CSV table of C-alpha atoms in Angstrom, one decimal:
chain,number,residue,atom,x,y,z
H,1,HIS,CA,1.1,33.2,90.0
H,2,VAL,CA,4.5,33.5,88.2
H,3,LEU,CA,5.2,32.9,84.6
H,4,ALA,CA,9.0,33.0,83.9
H,5,VAL,CA,10.2,33.2,80.3
H,6,PHE,CA,13.6,31.7,79.7
H,7,THR,CA,15.5,32.5,76.5
H,8,GLY,CA,19.0,31.6,75.5
H,9,LYS,CA,21.4,30.2,72.9
H,10,ALA,CA,20.8,26.5,72.4
H,11,ASN,CA,24.5,25.7,73.2
H,12,CYS,CA,24.8,28.0,76.2
H,13,PRO,CA,25.7,26.1,79.5
H,14,TYR,CA,24.3,29.0,81.7
H,15,TYR,CA,21.0,28.7,79.9
H,16,ALA,CA,21.1,24.9,80.6
H,17,LYS,CA,21.7,25.6,84.3
H,18,ALA,CA,18.8,28.1,84.6
H,19,GLU,CA,16.5,25.9,82.5
H,20,LEU,CA,16.9,22.9,84.8
H,21,LEU,CA,16.4,24.9,87.9
H,22,ALA,CA,13.2,26.4,86.4
H,23,ASP,CA,12.0,22.9,85.5
H,24,TYR,CA,12.5,21.9,89.2
H,25,LEU,CA,10.6,24.9,90.4
H,26,GLN,CA,7.7,24.3,88.0
H,27,ALA,CA,7.5,20.6,89.1
H,28,ASN,CA,7.4,21.5,92.8
H,29,LEU,CA,5.6,24.8,93.0
H,30,PRO,CA,1.9,24.9,91.9
H,31,ASP,CA,2.0,28.6,91.1
H,32,PHE,CA,5.3,28.7,89.1
H,33,ARG,CA,5.1,28.3,85.3
H,34,VAL,CA,7.9,28.3,82.7
H,35,HIS,CA,8.0,29.2,79.0
H,36,LYS,CA,11.2,28.5,77.1
H,37,ILE,CA,12.5,30.0,73.9
H,38,THR,CA,15.6,28.4,72.5
H,39,LYS,CA,17.5,30.2,69.8
H,40,HIS,CA,20.2,28.8,67.4
H,41,PRO,CA,23.6,30.4,68.2
H,42,ASP,CA,23.7,32.1,64.7
H,43,LYS,CA,20.3,33.8,65.4
H,44,TRP,CA,20.8,34.7,69.0
H,45,GLU,CA,22.5,38.2,68.8
H,46,GLU,CA,19.9,39.6,66.4
H,47,TRP,CA,17.0,38.2,68.4
H,48,LEU,CA,18.4,39.5,71.7
H,49,HIS,CA,18.9,43.0,70.2
H,50,ASP,CA,15.3,43.0,68.9
H,51,ILE,CA,13.7,41.9,72.2
H,52,CYS,CA,15.7,44.3,74.3
H,53,GLU,CA,14.9,47.2,71.9
H,54,MET,CA,11.2,46.4,71.9
H,55,ASN,CA,11.1,46.3,75.7
H,56,GLY,CA,13.6,49.0,76.5
H,57,TRP,CA,16.0,46.5,78.3
H,58,GLU,CA,19.7,46.4,78.6
H,59,HIS,CA,21.1,42.9,78.4
H,60,LYS,CA,24.1,41.4,76.6
H,61,ARG,CA,24.4,37.7,77.3
H,62,SER,CA,22.6,34.4,77.2
H,63,PRO,CA,20.3,33.6,78.9
H,64,ILE,CA,17.8,36.5,79.3
H,65,ILE,CA,15.0,35.8,81.8
H,66,TRP,CA,11.9,37.9,82.6
H,67,ARG,CA,8.5,37.6,84.3
H,68,GLU,CA,5.1,38.0,82.6
H,69,LEU,CA,1.5,37.8,83.6
H,70,LEU,CA,0.3,34.2,83.5
H,71,ASP,CA,-1.6,34.7,80.3
H,72,ARG,CA,1.6,36.1,78.7
H,73,GLY,CA,0.9,39.6,77.5
H,74,GLY,CA,2.2,43.1,77.8
H,75,LYS,CA,5.7,44.2,78.8
H,76,GLY,CA,7.5,41.7,81.0
H,77,LEU,CA,9.6,42.4,84.1
H,78,LEU,CA,13.3,41.7,83.4
H,79,LEU,CA,15.0,39.5,85.9
H,80,GLY,CA,18.3,39.4,84.1
H,81,GLY,CA,20.7,36.5,83.5
H,82,VAL,CA,21.5,33.2,85.2
H,83,ASN,CA,23.0,34.7,88.4
H,84,ASP,CA,20.0,37.0,88.8
H,85,PHE,CA,17.6,34.1,88.5
H,86,LEU,CA,19.6,32.0,91.0
H,87,GLU,CA,19.4,34.9,93.5
H,88,TYR,CA,15.7,35.2,92.8
H,89,ALA,CA,15.1,31.5,93.4
H,90,GLN,CA,17.2,31.5,96.6
H,91,HIS,CA,15.4,34.7,97.9
H,92,TYR,CA,11.8,33.7,97.2
H,93,TYR,CA,11.9,29.9,97.4
H,94,GLY,CA,15.1,29.0,99.2
H,95,ILE,CA,16.2,26.8,96.3
H,96,THR,CA,19.5,27.0,94.3
H,97,SER,CA,21.4,25.0,91.7
H,98,THR,CA,24.5,22.9,92.4
H,99,MET,CA,25.1,21.8,88.8
H,100,LEU,CA,28.7,21.3,87.9
H,101,SER,CA,30.4,22.9,84.9
H,102,GLU,CA,30.8,19.6,83.1
H,103,GLU,CA,27.1,18.8,83.5
H,104,MET,CA,26.3,22.3,82.2
H,105,LEU,CA,28.4,21.8,79.0
H,106,ASP,CA,27.0,18.3,78.4
H,107,ILE,CA,23.4,19.5,78.7
H,108,ALA,CA,24.2,22.5,76.5
H,109,GLU,CA,25.5,20.2,73.7
H,110,GLU,CA,22.4,18.1,74.0
H,111,ASN,CA,20.2,21.2,73.9
H,112,LEU,CA,21.9,22.3,70.6
H,113,GLN,CA,21.5,18.9,68.9
H,114,ALA,CA,17.8,18.8,70.0
H,115,HIS,CA,17.2,22.3,68.8
H,116,ILE,CA,18.8,21.5,65.4
H,117,GLU,CA,16.6,18.4,65.1
H,118,ILE,CA,13.4,20.4,66.0
H,119,GLU,CA,14.3,23.1,63.5
H,120,LYS,CA,14.8,20.5,60.8
H,121,GLU,CA,11.4,18.9,61.6
H,122,GLU,CA,9.7,22.3,61.5
H,123,GLU,CA,11.2,23.1,58.1
H,124,GLU,CA,10.0,19.8,56.7
H,125,ILE,CA,6.5,20.4,58.1
H,126,LYS,CA,6.6,23.9,56.7
H,127,SER,CA,7.6,22.7,53.3
H,128,LEU,CA,4.5,20.5,53.3
H,129,ILE,CA,2.3,23.4,54.1
H,130,ASN,CA,4.0,26.2,52.2
H,131,PRO,CA,5.3,25.2,48.8
H,132,LEU,CA,8.6,26.3,47.5
H,133,GLN,CA,8.2,29.4,45.3
H,134,ILE,CA,10.1,29.0,42.0
H,135,TRP,CA,10.4,32.0,39.7
H,136,ILE,CA,11.6,31.6,36.1
H,137,THR,CA,12.4,34.7,34.0
H,138,SER,CA,12.2,34.8,30.2
H,139,ALA,CA,9.8,31.9,30.7
H,140,SER,CA,8.7,31.8,27.1
H,141,ALA,CA,12.2,30.3,26.3
H,142,PRO,CA,12.3,26.6,25.3
H,143,THR,CA,14.5,25.9,28.3
H,144,CYS,CA,11.7,26.8,30.7
H,145,TYR,CA,9.2,24.5,28.8
H,146,HIS,CA,11.5,21.5,29.4
H,147,LEU,CA,12.4,22.6,32.9
H,148,ILE,CA,8.9,22.6,34.4
H,149,PRO,CA,8.4,18.7,34.2
H,150,LEU,CA,11.8,18.2,35.8
H,151,LEU,CA,11.1,20.6,38.7
H,152,ALA,CA,7.5,19.2,39.2
H,153,SER,CA,8.6,15.5,39.2
H,154,GLY,CA,9.9,15.7,42.8
H,155,GLU,CA,13.4,14.6,41.8
H,156,VAL,CA,14.9,18.0,42.3
H,157,PHE,CA,13.5,19.2,45.6
H,158,GLY,CA,12.3,15.9,47.1
H,159,MET,CA,9.3,13.7,46.7
H,160,THR,CA,7.5,15.4,49.7
H,161,THR,CA,8.1,19.0,48.7
H,162,GLU,CA,5.4,20.8,46.9
H,163,ILE,CA,6.3,23.7,44.6
H,164,SER,CA,4.6,26.7,43.0
H,165,ILE,CA,6.1,27.9,39.7
H,166,HIS,CA,5.8,31.5,38.6
H,167,LEU,CA,6.6,32.3,34.9
H,168,LEU,CA,7.8,35.8,34.2
H,169,ASP,CA,8.1,37.4,30.8
H,170,THR,CA,7.1,40.5,28.8
H,171,ASP,CA,3.6,41.2,27.7
H,172,GLN,CA,4.4,40.2,24.1
H,173,PHE,CA,4.8,36.5,25.2
H,174,LYS,CA,1.6,36.5,27.3
H,175,GLU,CA,-0.1,34.0,24.9
H,176,ALA,CA,2.9,31.6,25.0
H,177,LEU,CA,2.9,31.8,28.9
H,178,CYS,CA,-0.8,30.9,28.9
H,179,GLY,CA,-0.1,27.8,26.8
H,180,ILE,CA,2.7,26.7,29.1
H,181,VAL,CA,0.5,27.2,32.2
H,182,MET,CA,-2.3,25.1,30.6
H,183,GLU,CA,0.0,22.3,29.7
H,184,ALA,CA,1.6,22.2,33.1
H,185,GLU,CA,-1.8,22.1,34.7
H,186,ASP,CA,-3.0,19.3,32.4
H,187,MET,CA,-0.1,17.1,33.4
H,188,ALA,CA,-1.5,17.1,37.0
H,189,PHE,CA,1.8,16.7,38.8
H,190,PRO,CA,1.1,15.7,42.5
H,191,LEU,CA,3.7,18.1,43.8
H,192,LEU,CA,2.9,21.1,41.6
H,193,ARG,CA,0.6,23.2,43.9
H,194,SER,CA,0.2,26.0,41.3
H,195,VAL,CA,1.7,27.4,38.1
H,196,SER,CA,1.1,31.1,37.1
H,197,LYS,CA,2.1,33.6,34.5
H,198,HIS,CA,3.3,37.2,35.2
H,199,THR,CA,3.9,40.0,32.8
H,200,GLU,CA,3.9,42.9,35.3
H,201,ILE,CA,7.5,43.4,36.4
H,202,GLU,CA,6.6,44.8,39.8
H,203,GLU,CA,5.0,41.5,40.7
H,204,ALA,CA,8.3,39.7,40.1
H,205,PHE,CA,9.9,37.4,42.7
H,206,PHE,CA,7.3,37.7,45.5
H,207,GLN,CA,8.2,35.4,48.3
H,208,ALA,CA,10.7,33.6,46.0
H,209,ASP,CA,12.8,30.7,47.3
H,210,VAL,CA,14.5,30.0,43.9
H,211,ILE,CA,15.0,32.3,40.9
H,212,ILE,CA,16.2,31.0,37.6
H,213,VAL,CA,17.3,33.8,35.3
H,214,LEU,CA,17.1,32.7,31.6
H,215,ASP,CA,17.4,36.2,30.0
H,216,ASP,CA,19.6,36.3,27.0
H,217,ILE,CA,20.9,38.9,24.5
H,218,LEU,CA,19.9,37.3,21.2
H,219,PHE,CA,22.1,38.2,18.3
H,220,LYS,CA,20.3,38.7,15.0
H,221,HIS,CA,21.7,39.6,11.6
H,222,GLU,CA,23.8,42.7,12.7
H,223,VAL,CA,26.8,42.3,15.0
H,224,PRO,CA,26.1,44.4,18.1
H,225,LEU,CA,28.8,46.2,20.0
H,226,LEU,CA,30.0,44.4,23.2
H,227,GLU,CA,29.4,47.6,25.3
H,228,ASP,CA,25.8,47.8,24.1
H,229,CYS,CA,25.1,44.2,25.0
H,230,ILE,CA,26.6,44.6,28.4
H,231,ARG,CA,24.6,47.8,29.0
H,232,GLU,CA,21.4,46.0,28.0
H,233,MET,CA,22.1,43.0,30.3
H,234,SER,CA,23.1,45.3,33.2
H,235,GLU,CA,19.8,47.2,32.9
H,236,ILE,CA,17.9,43.9,33.1
H,237,CYS,CA,19.9,42.8,36.1
H,238,ARG,CA,19.5,46.1,37.9
H,239,VAL,CA,15.7,45.8,37.7
H,240,TYR,CA,15.8,42.2,38.9
H,241,ALA,CA,18.2,42.9,41.8
H,242,HIS,CA,16.0,45.7,43.1
H,243,LEU,CA,12.9,43.4,43.0
H,244,ILE,CA,14.7,40.5,44.5
H,245,GLU,CA,15.7,42.7,47.5
H,246,LYS,CA,12.2,44.1,47.7
H,247,ASN,CA,10.0,40.9,47.2
H,248,ALA,CA,12.0,37.7,47.6
H,249,LYS,CA,12.8,35.8,50.8
H,250,SER,CA,16.1,36.6,52.5
H,251,GLY,CA,17.6,33.2,51.7
H,252,VAL,CA,16.5,33.2,48.0
H,253,ARG,CA,18.8,31.2,45.7
H,254,VAL,CA,19.5,32.6,42.2
H,255,ILE,CA,20.8,30.7,39.2
H,256,SER,CA,22.1,32.6,36.3
H,257,ALA,CA,21.6,30.4,33.2
H,258,GLY,CA,21.2,30.9,29.4
H,259,LYS,CA,23.7,31.1,26.6
H,260,THR,CA,25.0,34.7,26.8
H,261,PHE,CA,26.7,36.6,29.7
H,262,VAL,CA,25.9,34.0,32.3
H,263,ASN,CA,28.8,35.2,34.6
H,264,LEU,CA,28.0,38.9,34.0
H,265,LYS,CA,24.3,38.4,35.0
H,266,ALA,CA,25.3,36.8,38.3
H,267,MET,CA,27.9,39.6,38.9
H,268,MET,CA,25.4,42.4,38.1
H,269,ILE,CA,22.7,40.9,40.4
H,270,MET,CA,25.3,40.8,43.2
H,271,THR,CA,26.4,44.4,42.5
H,272,TYR,CA,22.9,45.9,42.3
H,273,GLY,CA,21.5,43.7,45.1
H,274,PRO,CA,24.0,44.1,48.0
H,275,SER,CA,21.6,42.6,50.5
H,276,ILE,CA,21.3,39.3,48.5
H,277,LYS,CA,23.8,36.8,49.9
H,278,PRO,CA,26.5,36.4,47.2
H,279,GLU,CA,26.9,32.7,48.0
H,280,ASN,CA,23.3,32.3,47.0
H,281,ILE,CA,23.9,33.5,43.4
H,282,ILE,CA,25.7,31.2,41.0
H,283,ALA,CA,26.3,31.0,37.3
H,284,LEU,CA,25.4,27.8,35.6
H,285,ALA,CA,28.3,25.9,34.0
H,286,THR,CA,26.8,22.4,34.2
H,287,PHE,CA,25.5,22.5,30.6
H,288,TRP,CA,28.9,22.9,29.0
H,289,GLU,CA,30.3,20.4,31.5
H,290,SER,CA,27.8,17.8,30.4
H,291,ALA,CA,28.4,18.7,26.7
H,292,ALA,CA,32.1,18.1,27.2
H,293,LYS,CA,31.4,14.8,28.9
H,294,ALA,CA,29.1,13.7,26.1
H,295,MET,CA,31.6,14.6,23.4
H,296,LEU,CA,34.3,12.6,25.2
H,297,ALA,CA,32.0,9.7,25.7
H,298,ARG,CA,31.2,9.5,22.0
H,299,LYS,CA,34.9,9.5,21.2
H,300,LEU,CA,35.5,6.6,23.7
H,301,ASN,CA,32.3,4.8,22.8
H,302,ILE,CA,31.0,4.7,26.4
H,303,ASN,CA,28.0,6.0,28.3
H,304,ALA,CA,28.3,9.8,29.0
H,305,ALA,CA,27.4,9.0,32.7
H,306,GLY,CA,30.7,7.2,32.9
H,307,VAL,CA,32.7,10.4,32.4
H,308,LYS,CA,33.5,12.2,35.7
H,309,ASP,CA,35.3,15.4,36.9
H,310,VAL,CA,35.5,17.5,33.7
H,311,ILE,CA,36.0,21.1,34.9
H,312,ILE,CA,34.9,24.3,33.2
H,313,TRP,CA,37.1,27.3,34.2
H,314,GLY,CA,36.4,31.0,33.6
H,315,ASN,CA,33.6,32.7,31.7
H,316,VAL,CA,31.0,30.1,31.1
H,317,THR,CA,29.5,31.7,27.9
H,318,GLY,CA,32.7,33.6,27.0
H,319,TRP,CA,36.3,32.7,27.2
H,320,SER,CA,36.4,29.4,29.1
H,321,TYR,CA,38.8,26.5,29.5
H,322,ILE,CA,37.7,22.8,29.5
H,323,ASP,CA,40.0,21.0,31.8
H,324,PHE,CA,40.3,17.2,31.3
H,325,SER,CA,43.3,16.8,33.6
H,326,HIS,CA,41.2,15.5,36.5
H,327,ALA,CA,38.7,13.6,34.4
H,328,LYS,CA,38.0,9.9,35.2
H,329,ILE,CA,36.4,7.2,33.0
H,330,CYS,CA,34.1,4.4,34.2
H,331,GLY,CA,32.9,1.5,32.1
H,332,TYR,CA,35.6,1.8,29.4
H,333,ASP,CA,36.1,-1.4,27.4
H,334,SER,CA,39.7,-2.3,27.9
H,335,ALA,CA,42.0,-4.9,29.3
H,336,ILE,CA,41.5,-3.5,32.8
H,337,TRP,CA,38.2,-4.0,34.5
H,338,GLY,CA,36.8,-3.6,38.0
H,339,PRO,CA,33.6,-3.2,40.0
H,340,PRO,CA,30.8,-0.9,38.7
H,341,ASP,CA,32.3,2.1,40.4
H,342,PHE,CA,35.9,1.4,39.2
H,343,SER,CA,37.3,4.4,37.3
H,344,ARG,CA,40.5,5.2,35.5
H,345,PRO,CA,42.2,8.6,34.9
H,346,LEU,CA,41.5,9.9,31.4
H,347,CYS,CA,45.2,10.3,30.8
H,348,ASN,CA,45.6,6.5,31.1
H,349,VAL,CA,42.9,5.9,28.5
H,350,ILE,CA,43.6,8.5,25.8
H,351,TYR,CA,46.9,10.0,24.7
H,352,ASP,CA,46.2,13.3,23.0
H,353,GLY,CA,44.2,15.5,25.4
H,354,SER,CA,44.8,18.7,23.3
H,355,GLN,CA,43.0,17.1,20.4
H,356,ILE,CA,39.9,16.5,22.6
H,357,CYS,CA,39.9,20.2,23.6
H,358,SER,CA,40.1,21.4,20.0
H,359,GLU,CA,37.3,19.1,19.0
H,360,PHE,CA,35.1,20.3,21.9
H,361,LEU,CA,35.7,24.0,21.0
H,362,SER,CA,34.4,23.2,17.5
H,363,ALA,CA,31.4,21.5,19.0
H,364,GLN,CA,30.9,24.4,21.4
H,365,ASN,CA,30.5,26.8,18.5
H,366,SER,CA,27.9,24.5,17.0
H,367,LEU,CA,26.0,24.3,20.3
H,368,SER,CA,25.9,28.1,20.6
H,369,SER,CA,23.9,28.4,17.4
H,370,ARG,CA,20.4,29.8,17.4
H,371,GLU,CA,19.0,26.5,16.2
H,372,TYR,CA,20.3,24.7,19.3
H,373,HIS,CA,18.9,27.4,21.6
H,374,CYS,CA,15.4,26.4,20.3
H,375,VAL,CA,15.7,22.9,21.8
H,376,GLY,CA,16.4,23.7,25.4
H,377,MET,CA,16.4,20.1,26.7
H,378,SER,CA,20.0,20.0,27.8
H,379,PRO,CA,20.1,23.4,29.5
H,380,ALA,CA,16.9,22.5,31.4
H,381,HIS,CA,18.5,19.3,32.6
H,382,ALA,CA,21.6,21.3,33.7
H,383,VAL,CA,19.5,23.7,35.8
H,384,ALA,CA,17.6,20.9,37.4
H,385,THR,CA,20.8,19.0,38.2
H,386,VAL,CA,22.5,21.9,39.9
H,387,LEU,CA,19.3,22.7,41.9
H,388,ARG,CA,19.2,19.0,43.1
H,389,TYR,CA,22.8,19.2,44.1
H,390,TRP,CA,22.2,22.5,45.9
H,391,TYR,CA,19.4,21.1,48.0
H,392,HIS,CA,20.5,17.5,48.4
H,393,GLY,CA,24.3,17.5,47.8
H,394,SER,CA,26.4,16.5,44.8
H,395,PRO,CA,27.7,12.9,44.4
H,396,PRO,CA,30.5,12.2,47.0
H,397,GLY,CA,33.9,12.9,45.5
H,398,GLU,CA,32.6,14.3,42.2
H,399,ILE,CA,33.5,17.7,40.8
H,400,VAL,CA,30.8,20.2,39.8
H,401,SER,CA,31.7,23.4,37.8
H,402,VAL,CA,29.9,26.5,39.0
H,403,GLY,CA,30.4,30.3,38.5
H,404,ILE,CA,30.9,31.9,41.9
H,405,LEU,CA,32.1,35.2,43.3
H,406,THR,CA,35.9,34.7,43.7
H,407,GLU,CA,37.8,35.2,47.0
H,408,GLY,CA,41.3,34.6,45.6
H,409,GLN,CA,41.0,30.8,45.1
H,410,PHE,CA,43.4,29.3,42.6
H,411,CYS,CA,45.1,32.7,42.4
H,412,VAL,CA,42.1,34.1,40.5
H,413,PRO,CA,41.6,37.8,41.4
H,414,GLU,CA,38.9,38.6,44.0
H,415,GLY,CA,35.5,40.1,43.0
H,416,ILE,CA,34.6,38.5,39.7
H,417,VAL,CA,32.2,35.6,38.9
H,418,PHE,CA,34.5,32.8,37.7
H,419,SER,CA,33.6,29.2,37.0
H,420,MET,CA,35.6,26.7,39.1
H,421,PRO,CA,35.3,23.3,40.7
H,422,VAL,CA,32.9,23.0,43.8
H,423,ARG,CA,31.1,20.4,45.8
H,424,PHE,CA,27.6,20.8,47.2
H,425,GLN,CA,26.7,19.6,50.6
H,426,ASN,CA,24.3,20.5,53.5
H,427,GLY,CA,22.4,23.1,51.3
H,428,SER,CA,25.5,25.1,50.3
H,429,TRP,CA,28.6,24.7,48.2
H,430,GLU,CA,32.4,25.0,48.8
H,431,VAL,CA,35.2,25.5,46.4
H,432,MET,CA,37.5,22.5,46.1
H,433,THR,CA,40.6,24.4,46.9
H,434,ASP,CA,42.5,21.2,47.8
H,435,LEU,CA,42.4,20.3,44.1
H,436,GLU,CA,45.9,20.3,42.5
H,437,VAL,CA,46.2,22.6,39.5
H,438,ASN,CA,49.2,22.1,37.1
H,439,GLU,CA,51.3,24.9,35.8
H,440,THR,CA,49.7,24.9,32.4
H,441,THR,CA,46.2,25.3,33.8
H,442,GLN,CA,47.4,28.0,36.3
H,443,GLU,CA,48.8,30.0,33.4
H,444,ILE,CA,45.5,29.6,31.5
H,445,LEU,CA,43.5,30.8,34.5
H,446,GLY,CA,45.5,34.0,34.6
H,447,LEU,CA,44.6,34.6,31.0
H,448,LEU,CA,40.9,33.8,31.5
H,449,THR,CA,40.4,36.5,34.1
H,450,HIS,CA,41.1,39.2,31.6
H,451,ASP,CA,37.8,38.6,29.8
H,452,LEU,CA,35.7,38.8,33.0
H,453,ILE,CA,37.6,41.8,34.4
H,454,GLN,CA,37.0,43.7,31.1
H,455,GLU,CA,33.2,42.8,31.2
H,456,LYS,CA,33.0,44.0,34.8
H,457,LEU,CA,34.9,47.3,34.1
H,458,ILE,CA,32.5,48.0,31.2
H,459,ALA,CA,29.5,47.2,33.3
H,460,LEU,CA,30.7,49.4,36.2
H,461,LYS,CA,31.3,52.3,33.7
H,462,LYS,CA,27.7,51.9,32.5
H,463,ILE,CA,26.4,51.9,36.0
H,464,LYS,CA,27.8,55.4,36.6
H,465,GLU,CA,26.1,56.6,33.5
H,466,MET,CA,22.7,55.4,34.5
H,467,ARG,CA,20.3,57.2,36.8
H,468,PRO,CA,18.5,55.4,39.6
H,469,TYR,CA,15.8,52.8,39.2
H,470,ARG,CA,12.3,54.3,39.4
H,471,ASP,CA,8.9,52.8,39.1
H,472,GLY,CA,10.0,49.6,37.4
H,473,LYS,CA,11.9,51.5,34.7
H,474,ILE,CA,15.6,52.3,34.0
H,475,THR,CA,16.4,55.8,32.7
H,476,SER,CA,19.7,56.9,31.4
């Protein structure tokens, strides 16, 4: 009895050739059995390295074929690649393959598409069995209170995806967390598998799929030094980054939110957590983007949903620039009308764009007050909106502002977290580098980088002054 194990890249034509010959042997030989393991091209190299290391084999290409006992156990006997298997089949069974190269390529492409579909189905099934693990830090904040119903409604992750929510805060807010947990349970959301509170920092982010960081430096009566604030935030992020690397899933997505140092928090988590994928850490700018749209809508007497493509550049909760140059207006009462999706450039509707910017800056100062922070409804909606876009894609053609790690886009220096226009699709985002930026905006972008570079330099200086993280504490 022979059990042959065939493993290869899903898009490998040589794997396709060996696979079809193996199917023929299994169909015509009573004692020949086949077990297939197909791997996505992106995962193949790592998987091949691991299987060879485990069995002491030397093999570099797809496919890899070995023999096992019929009940599949113990170390297998390596046959080799496709040519080795063809020789084996010819020698023992007098059978070979006459498949042409074009046929091999066609079947390899079919194999890849089938593999992708199977993986997608498995992920959907897994999501039904294993709920998404959502962790929220500083969970006693009002934003979290308003965020839970949005996440549990099904509109963010999908109407078939169950979630578990974990609320993390310090021990002094334990009673508040208990109240939030009880209220969430009482609402009996069908998709909310569980909601729990955590005050022990070492428990944080266990098996996390999504982490929402709401920590803020709250200014009281005295005016603190900028360096002290940056140091305090850096210490928090260092603890979080260590625990994310230790406890969270490898593909965890992190949203830095709040009303202070949003860009810096994302930057510090990337710095302290080098194994966390930087593209999976973003700074939330959607709140200010929505606030700008609402202010503009009030001025034009239209629904805020009719304002599109306002861009927030730079330091979301610091020195930022509200760019109306690409904004479009839908549903504006004028002599020009069209179908429901008809839009007009803002510059064709309103004359003085600079006045709008100055009015928004005044409104922004009002929104940053402590009283506004106690409401939390708009920031919660902003978090939920970006998560929905991240998982299901942003509206086609629309611009979303997000703080991301720069790679030189729009002539912004590399290595800082900078808010800029992106689009979400297929579970990831991409910067809209094809967007035209006028000279005035380009000059402003150059000025905006100074704020973030200074924050980064101060934070890096503080890093050198701090001793390593030990036992859930930072020492300096």
